[in-house]
C-alpha cells in the first residue's frame, strides 16, 4: 500500500540523515523520528530498537522525551521495556 511505502521511505531517509550528519542533535532527532514512524506503523519492535539506539549512543541528550512518550505508550498496554 502507498502509505506503508511512504513510511518505509521516511524511515530510510531519517536513517540516512542520522548516519551522515555530524551534528548530534540532528542525529538524535532523526533516530527518534525513525522510532516515531515505526510506532505509527504499529511496529513496536523496530520502534523500540530505534529508541534504544538513541539511549545507548546519546544517553544524556535533551531530546529524549520521545522515548519517554514511547515508554508511557508501551506501559499503557501493560508491557515491559
CSV table of C-alpha atoms in Angstrom, one decimal:
chain,number,residue,atom,x,y,z
A,1,UNK,CA,0.0,0.0,0.0
A,2,UNK,CA,1.1,3.5,-0.8
A,3,UNK,CA,1.1,4.8,2.8
A,4,UNK,CA,3.2,1.9,4.0
A,5,UNK,CA,5.7,2.6,1.3
A,6,UNK,CA,5.9,6.3,2.3
A,7,UNK,CA,6.6,5.3,5.9
A,8,UNK,CA,9.4,2.9,4.8
A,9,UNK,CA,10.9,5.7,2.7
A,10,UNK,CA,10.6,8.1,5.6
A,11,UNK,CA,12.5,5.7,7.9
A,12,UNK,CA,15.2,5.2,5.3
A,13,UNK,CA,15.6,9.0,4.9
A,14,UNK,CA,15.8,9.6,8.6
A,15,UNK,CA,18.3,6.7,9.0
A,16,UNK,CA,20.5,8.3,6.2
A,17,UNK,CA,20.3,11.7,7.9
A,18,UNK,CA,21.4,10.2,11.2
A,19,UNK,CA,24.2,8.3,9.6
A,20,UNK,CA,25.5,11.2,7.5
A,21,UNK,CA,25.2,14.1,9.9
A,22,UNK,CA,28.0,15.3,12.2
A,23,UNK,CA,25.5,17.3,14.4
A,24,UNK,CA,24.4,15.3,17.4
A,25,UNK,CA,21.0,16.9,17.8
A,26,UNK,CA,20.2,16.1,14.1
A,27,UNK,CA,21.3,12.5,14.6
A,28,UNK,CA,19.2,12.1,17.8
A,29,UNK,CA,16.1,13.8,16.2
A,30,UNK,CA,16.4,11.7,13.1
A,31,UNK,CA,16.7,8.4,15.1
A,32,UNK,CA,13.7,9.5,17.2
A,33,UNK,CA,11.7,10.1,14.1
A,34,UNK,CA,12.6,6.6,12.9
A,35,UNK,CA,11.2,5.3,16.1
A,36,UNK,CA,8.1,7.5,15.8
A,37,UNK,CA,7.5,6.3,12.3
A,38,UNK,CA,7.7,2.7,13.2
A,39,UNK,CA,5.4,3.4,16.1
A,40,UNK,CA,2.9,4.9,13.7
A,41,UNK,CA,3.1,1.7,11.7
A,42,UNK,CA,2.4,-0.3,14.9
A,43,UNK,CA,5.9,-2.0,14.6
A,44,UNK,CA,6.7,-1.8,18.3
A,45,UNK,CA,9.9,-4.0,18.0
A,46,UNK,CA,11.6,-1.7,15.4
A,47,UNK,CA,10.4,1.4,17.2
A,48,UNK,CA,11.9,0.2,20.4
A,49,UNK,CA,15.2,-0.7,18.6
A,50,UNK,CA,15.4,2.9,17.3
A,51,UNK,CA,14.7,4.4,20.7
A,52,UNK,CA,17.2,2.1,22.4
A,53,UNK,CA,19.9,3.1,19.9
A,54,UNK,CA,19.3,6.7,20.8
A,55,UNK,CA,19.5,6.0,24.5
A,56,UNK,CA,22.7,3.9,24.1
A,57,UNK,CA,24.5,6.3,21.9
A,58,UNK,CA,23.3,9.6,23.4
A,59,UNK,CA,22.1,8.8,26.9
A,60,UNK,CA,22.4,12.4,28.2
A,61,UNK,CA,20.9,14.2,25.2
A,62,UNK,CA,18.0,16.6,25.9
A,63,UNK,CA,15.9,15.3,23.0
A,64,UNK,CA,15.0,12.0,24.8
A,65,UNK,CA,11.4,13.0,25.6
A,66,UNK,CA,10.3,10.9,22.6
A,67,UNK,CA,11.5,7.8,24.3
A,68,UNK,CA,9.6,8.8,27.4
A,69,UNK,CA,6.4,9.1,25.3
A,70,UNK,CA,7.0,5.7,23.8
A,71,UNK,CA,7.7,4.1,27.2
A,72,UNK,CA,4.4,5.6,28.5
A,73,UNK,CA,2.6,4.2,25.5
A,74,UNK,CA,4.0,0.7,25.9
A,75,UNK,CA,3.3,0.8,29.6
A,76,UNK,CA,-0.3,1.7,28.9
A,77,UNK,CA,-0.6,-1.8,27.3
A,78,UNK,CA,1.0,-3.5,30.3
A,79,UNK,CA,4.2,-4.3,28.5
A,80,UNK,CA,7.7,-4.1,29.9
A,81,UNK,CA,10.6,-2.3,28.1
